[in-house]
Amino acid sequence: MRRLFPVTDQTAPAAAPAPQAQSEGRSEAPAHVADLVDREWTLDELAEAYAYPAPLATPGTPAASDAPHRWLRANMVSTLDGAAQHDGRSQAISSDADMRIFGTLRGLADVVIAGAETVRLEGYRPARARDAFAARRAADGQAPAPAIAVVSASLNLDFSLPLFTSPLVPTLVLTGAAASPDRVRDAEKAGARVIVAGDGPGVEPDRAVAALADMGLVRQLTEGGPRLLGQFAAAGVLDELCLTVAPLLTVGSAQRITGGPVLPDPERFALAAVLEEAGFLFTRYRRI
């Protein structure tokens, strides 16, 4: 990554507290933002800029009565013409700066939620502990690395992969009550923890995020894919979208960042911040 240039900070007041909220309820860029124009942002400065709302009402700890009980943010990348991937993967439309922010968002999260198809296509591995976030995570009472939570109705997953057999933090599998008992046993035998978050074959988004929050995993991050993100958005449980806009055109018929039925009424988000590097825009939007 070269430099990240702050462009604007236009957060509108939101119903829930914002990261490092000021008296008027707005999210602010770091106080030293002017100094960052001429140099690369450190990981610690990025962590401050992308901090989760505080306080979150973590189970078993005191917090303001109106504090959110969990915060779900999504991290996605899209080209100028709306493609969320190229040749089936997102890496081709990413950048070094995008991956730096990707790592920062993971470094702040309690849990990373991903759909089974995304796990297969992107070759997910266990999240790793990073020295740059160790002190921050310890101070917040977090595990050394975020847990990976895989959403799957069929449990058609390769449980021999390191994601399941050798994670630093046990991998979670979110599924429905109608999931195959044999596949549930296979997942548990591999070391995964299976969480039922739906009465049928699939996962109900509101139950999924609530179940994770009940485990103390309140700083939630989803990396898609498009169908899962569409389900979260349609269920009204998505609080924040971190969207990288790549200065690329791919044409074709690649998926958008969300997939699924059209919402009866478009859901409005407010712009919280924009950063720019080499033509890539790193935006943050909060649900109003």
Coordinates of C-alpha atoms in Angstrom, one line a residue:
M1 CA 0.0 0.0 0.0
R2 CA 1.2 3.5 -0.7
R3 CA -0.8 6.4 0.8
L4 CA -4.4 6.6 1.9
F5 CA -5.8 10.1 1.4
P6 CA -8.8 11.2 3.4
V7 CA -11.4 12.7 1.1
T8 CA -14.4 13.5 3.3
D9 CA -16.3 12.6 6.4
Q10 CA -20.0 13.0 6.0
T11 CA -21.5 10.8 8.6
A12 CA -25.1 11.6 9.3
P13 CA -26.5 11.1 12.9
A14 CA -27.5 7.5 13.3
A15 CA -29.8 5.7 15.7
A16 CA -27.0 3.6 17.2
P17 CA -23.8 5.0 18.7
A18 CA -21.0 5.4 16.1
P19 CA -17.3 4.5 16.6
Q20 CA -15.7 7.0 18.9
A21 CA -18.9 9.0 18.8
Q22 CA -18.6 12.7 19.5
S23 CA -21.3 14.7 21.4
E24 CA -23.5 15.1 18.3
G25 CA -23.3 11.4 17.5
R26 CA -21.0 11.7 14.5
S27 CA -18.1 9.5 13.5
E28 CA -15.0 11.5 13.1
A29 CA -11.8 10.8 11.2
P30 CA -8.7 10.7 13.5
A31 CA -7.9 14.0 15.0
H32 CA -4.5 14.0 13.3
V33 CA -6.1 13.4 9.9
A34 CA -4.4 16.4 8.3
D35 CA -1.0 14.8 9.1
L36 CA -2.0 11.6 7.3
V37 CA -2.3 13.3 3.9
D38 CA 1.4 13.2 3.2
R39 CA 2.2 9.7 4.6
E40 CA 1.0 6.2 4.8
W41 CA -1.5 5.3 7.5
T42 CA -0.2 2.9 10.1
L43 CA -2.3 -0.2 11.0
D44 CA -3.0 1.4 14.4
E45 CA -4.3 4.5 12.7
L46 CA -6.5 2.4 10.4
A47 CA -7.7 0.5 13.5
E48 CA -8.8 3.8 15.1
A49 CA -10.5 4.9 11.9
Y50 CA -12.4 1.6 11.6
A51 CA -13.2 1.1 15.3
Y52 CA -16.5 -0.5 16.2
P53 CA -19.1 1.5 18.1
A54 CA -18.4 1.8 21.8
P55 CA -19.8 0.7 24.1
L56 CA -21.3 -2.5 22.7
A57 CA -23.6 -4.3 25.2
T58 CA -21.4 -7.4 25.5
P59 CA -23.2 -10.2 27.4
G60 CA -22.2 -10.1 31.1
T61 CA -20.7 -6.6 31.0
P62 CA -22.4 -3.3 32.0
A63 CA -23.2 -1.0 29.1
A64 CA -25.6 1.8 28.3
S65 CA -29.1 0.6 28.0
D66 CA -29.4 2.0 24.4
A67 CA -26.1 0.5 23.3
P68 CA -26.4 -2.0 20.4
H69 CA -26.0 -5.6 21.4
R70 CA -23.9 -6.4 18.4
W71 CA -22.7 -4.6 15.3
L72 CA -22.6 -6.3 11.9
R73 CA -20.4 -4.7 9.2
A74 CA -19.8 -6.0 5.7
N75 CA -16.6 -5.7 3.7
M76 CA -17.0 -5.9 0.0
V77 CA -15.2 -4.8 -3.2
S78 CA -16.9 -3.7 -6.5
T79 CA -15.7 -2.4 -9.9
L80 CA -17.1 0.7 -11.4
D81 CA -19.6 -1.3 -13.4
G82 CA -20.8 -3.2 -10.3
A83 CA -18.9 -6.5 -10.5
A84 CA -18.1 -8.1 -7.2
Q85 CA -15.7 -10.5 -8.7
H86 CA -13.7 -11.4 -11.8
D87 CA -13.4 -15.0 -13.0
G88 CA -15.2 -16.0 -9.9
R89 CA -12.9 -14.4 -7.3
S90 CA -12.6 -11.0 -5.7
Q91 CA -8.8 -10.9 -5.6
A92 CA -8.6 -9.7 -9.2
I93 CA -10.4 -6.5 -8.5
S94 CA -8.6 -5.8 -5.2
S95 CA -5.4 -3.9 -4.4
D96 CA -2.7 -3.8 -1.8
A97 CA -4.5 -1.0 0.1
D98 CA -7.7 -2.9 -0.1
M99 CA -6.0 -6.0 1.5
R100 CA -4.5 -3.8 4.2
I101 CA -8.0 -2.6 5.1
F102 CA -9.3 -6.2 4.8
G103 CA -6.7 -7.2 7.4
T104 CA -7.5 -4.3 9.6
L105 CA -11.2 -5.2 9.6
R106 CA -10.4 -8.8 10.5
G107 CA -8.0 -7.6 13.2
L108 CA -10.9 -5.7 14.9
A109 CA -13.6 -8.4 14.6
D110 CA -14.7 -11.1 17.0
V111 CA -16.1 -13.2 14.2
V112 CA -15.9 -13.3 10.4
I113 CA -19.1 -14.6 8.8
A114 CA -18.9 -16.1 5.3
G115 CA -21.2 -18.1 3.1
A116 CA -20.2 -21.7 2.2
E117 CA -19.7 -20.9 -1.5
T118 CA -17.4 -18.0 -0.7
V119 CA -15.4 -20.2 1.6
R120 CA -15.0 -22.7 -1.2
L121 CA -14.2 -20.2 -4.0
E122 CA -11.9 -18.0 -2.0
G123 CA -10.1 -20.9 -0.3
Y124 CA -10.7 -19.7 3.2
R125 CA -8.1 -20.6 5.9
P126 CA -8.2 -20.0 9.6
A127 CA -7.8 -16.3 10.7
R128 CA -4.3 -15.7 12.1
A129 CA -3.2 -13.7 15.1
R130 CA -1.3 -10.5 14.1
D131 CA 1.1 -8.8 16.4
A132 CA -0.2 -5.4 15.2
F133 CA -3.6 -6.0 16.9
A134 CA -2.5 -8.2 19.8
A135 CA -2.6 -5.5 22.5
R136 CA -5.8 -4.0 21.2
R137 CA -7.6 -7.3 21.2
A138 CA -6.3 -8.3 24.6
A139 CA -7.5 -5.0 26.1
D140 CA -10.9 -5.6 24.6
G141 CA -11.1 -9.1 25.9
Q142 CA -11.0 -10.7 22.5
A143 CA -9.4 -14.0 21.4
P144 CA -6.0 -13.7 19.6
A145 CA -7.8 -14.0 16.2
P146 CA -11.4 -13.8 15.0
A147 CA -13.5 -17.0 14.7
I148 CA -14.6 -17.9 11.2
A149 CA -18.3 -18.7 11.0
V150 CA -19.4 -20.5 7.9
V151 CA -23.1 -20.3 6.9
S152 CA -24.3 -23.5 5.2
A153 CA -27.6 -25.2 4.8
S154 CA -26.3 -28.4 3.2
L155 CA -23.0 -28.6 5.2
N156 CA -21.4 -29.5 1.9
L157 CA -18.0 -28.6 3.2
D158 CA -14.6 -30.3 3.2
F159 CA -14.1 -30.8 6.9
S160 CA -10.5 -32.1 6.4
L161 CA -9.3 -28.6 5.5
P162 CA -7.2 -26.5 8.0
L163 CA -10.1 -24.1 8.4
F164 CA -11.8 -26.9 10.4
T165 CA -9.0 -29.0 11.7
S166 CA -6.4 -26.5 12.9
P167 CA -7.8 -23.0 13.5
L168 CA -6.4 -20.8 16.3
V169 CA -10.0 -20.2 17.4
P170 CA -12.5 -23.1 16.7
T171 CA -14.4 -22.6 13.4
L172 CA -18.2 -22.1 13.7
V173 CA -20.8 -23.6 11.3
L174 CA -24.2 -21.9 11.2
T175 CA -26.9 -24.1 9.8
G176 CA -30.6 -24.9 10.0
A177 CA -32.5 -27.5 12.1
A178 CA -33.1 -29.6 9.1
A179 CA -29.4 -30.1 8.4
S180 CA -28.2 -33.7 7.9
P181 CA -27.3 -35.2 11.3
D182 CA -24.4 -37.1 9.6
R183 CA -22.9 -33.9 8.3
V184 CA -23.4 -32.2 11.7
R185 CA -21.4 -35.1 13.2
D186 CA -18.7 -34.8 10.6
A187 CA -18.4 -31.1 11.3
E188 CA -18.2 -31.6 15.1
K189 CA -15.7 -34.5 14.7
A190 CA -13.4 -32.2 12.7
G191 CA -13.5 -29.7 15.6
A192 CA -16.1 -27.2 14.4
R193 CA -18.9 -25.9 16.6
V194 CA -22.3 -26.3 14.9
I195 CA -24.9 -23.6 15.7
V196 CA -28.5 -24.1 14.7
A197 CA -29.9 -20.7 13.6
G198 CA -33.0 -21.6 11.7
D199 CA -36.0 -23.9 12.0
G200 CA -35.8 -25.2 8.4
P201 CA -32.9 -26.1 6.1
G202 CA -31.4 -22.6 6.0
V203 CA -30.1 -20.0 8.4
E204 CA -32.3 -17.1 9.5
P205 CA -30.1 -13.9 9.5
D206 CA -31.5 -12.4 12.7
R207 CA -31.1 -15.6 14.6
A208 CA -27.5 -16.1 13.3
V209 CA -26.3 -12.7 14.4
A210 CA -28.1 -13.0 17.8
A211 CA -26.6 -16.5 18.4
L212 CA -23.1 -15.2 17.8
A213 CA -23.7 -12.2 20.0
D214 CA -25.0 -14.5 22.8
M215 CA -21.5 -16.2 22.6
G216 CA -19.9 -12.8 23.2
L217 CA -19.0 -12.3 19.5
V218 CA -20.5 -8.9 19.2
R219 CA -18.0 -7.3 16.7
Q220 CA -19.3 -9.0 13.6
L221 CA -17.8 -8.9 10.1
T222 CA -19.2 -10.5 7.0
E223 CA -17.3 -10.9 3.8
G224 CA -20.2 -12.2 1.8
G225 CA -20.7 -13.6 -0.7
P226 CA -23.4 -11.7 -2.5
R227 CA -26.2 -14.1 -1.6
L228 CA -25.4 -14.0 2.1
L229 CA -25.0 -10.3 2.2
G230 CA -28.3 -9.9 0.4
Q231 CA -30.0 -12.0 3.1
F232 CA -28.5 -9.9 5.8
A233 CA -29.5 -6.7 4.1
A234 CA -33.1 -7.9 3.4
A235 CA -33.4 -9.0 7.1
G236 CA -32.4 -5.5 8.3
V237 CA -29.5 -6.8 10.4
L238 CA -26.7 -5.1 8.5
D239 CA -25.4 -2.1 10.3
E240 CA -22.5 -0.9 8.2
L241 CA -21.1 -1.5 4.7
C242 CA -17.4 -1.0 4.0
L243 CA -17.2 -0.9 0.3
T244 CA -14.1 -0.6 -1.8
V245 CA -14.8 0.8 -5.3
A246 CA -12.1 -0.3 -7.7
P247 CA -11.3 1.9 -10.7
L248 CA -11.9 -1.0 -13.1
L249 CA -14.4 -2.1 -15.7
T250 CA -15.0 -5.8 -16.3
V251 CA -18.2 -5.8 -18.4
G252 CA -19.6 -9.4 -18.4
S253 CA -22.3 -10.6 -16.0
A254 CA -20.5 -11.0 -12.7
Q255 CA -22.5 -10.8 -9.5
R256 CA -23.1 -7.6 -7.7
I257 CA -22.1 -7.3 -4.0
T258 CA -25.7 -8.4 -3.0
G259 CA -27.9 -11.0 -4.5
G260 CA -31.5 -12.1 -3.9
P261 CA -35.1 -10.8 -4.3
V262 CA -35.6 -7.0 -4.7
L263 CA -36.4 -5.2 -1.5
P264 CA -39.9 -3.6 -1.5
D265 CA -38.3 -0.3 -0.5
P266 CA -34.6 0.5 -0.9
E267 CA -32.8 0.7 2.5
R268 CA -31.0 4.0 3.0
F269 CA -27.4 4.2 4.3
A270 CA -25.5 7.3 5.3
L271 CA -21.9 8.0 4.2
A272 CA -19.6 7.8 7.2
A273 CA -16.1 8.3 5.5
V274 CA -14.2 8.0 2.3
L275 CA -10.5 7.3 1.8
E276 CA -8.7 7.1 -1.6
E277 CA -5.5 5.5 -2.8
A278 CA -4.4 5.0 -6.4
G279 CA -7.9 5.6 -7.6
F280 CA -9.5 3.1 -5.3
L281 CA -12.2 4.5 -3.0
F282 CA -12.6 3.0 0.5
T283 CA -16.1 4.0 1.6
R284 CA -18.0 3.4 4.8
Y285 CA -21.8 3.6 5.0
R286 CA -24.0 3.3 8.1
R287 CA -27.6 2.1 8.1
I288 CA -30.0 5.0 9.0

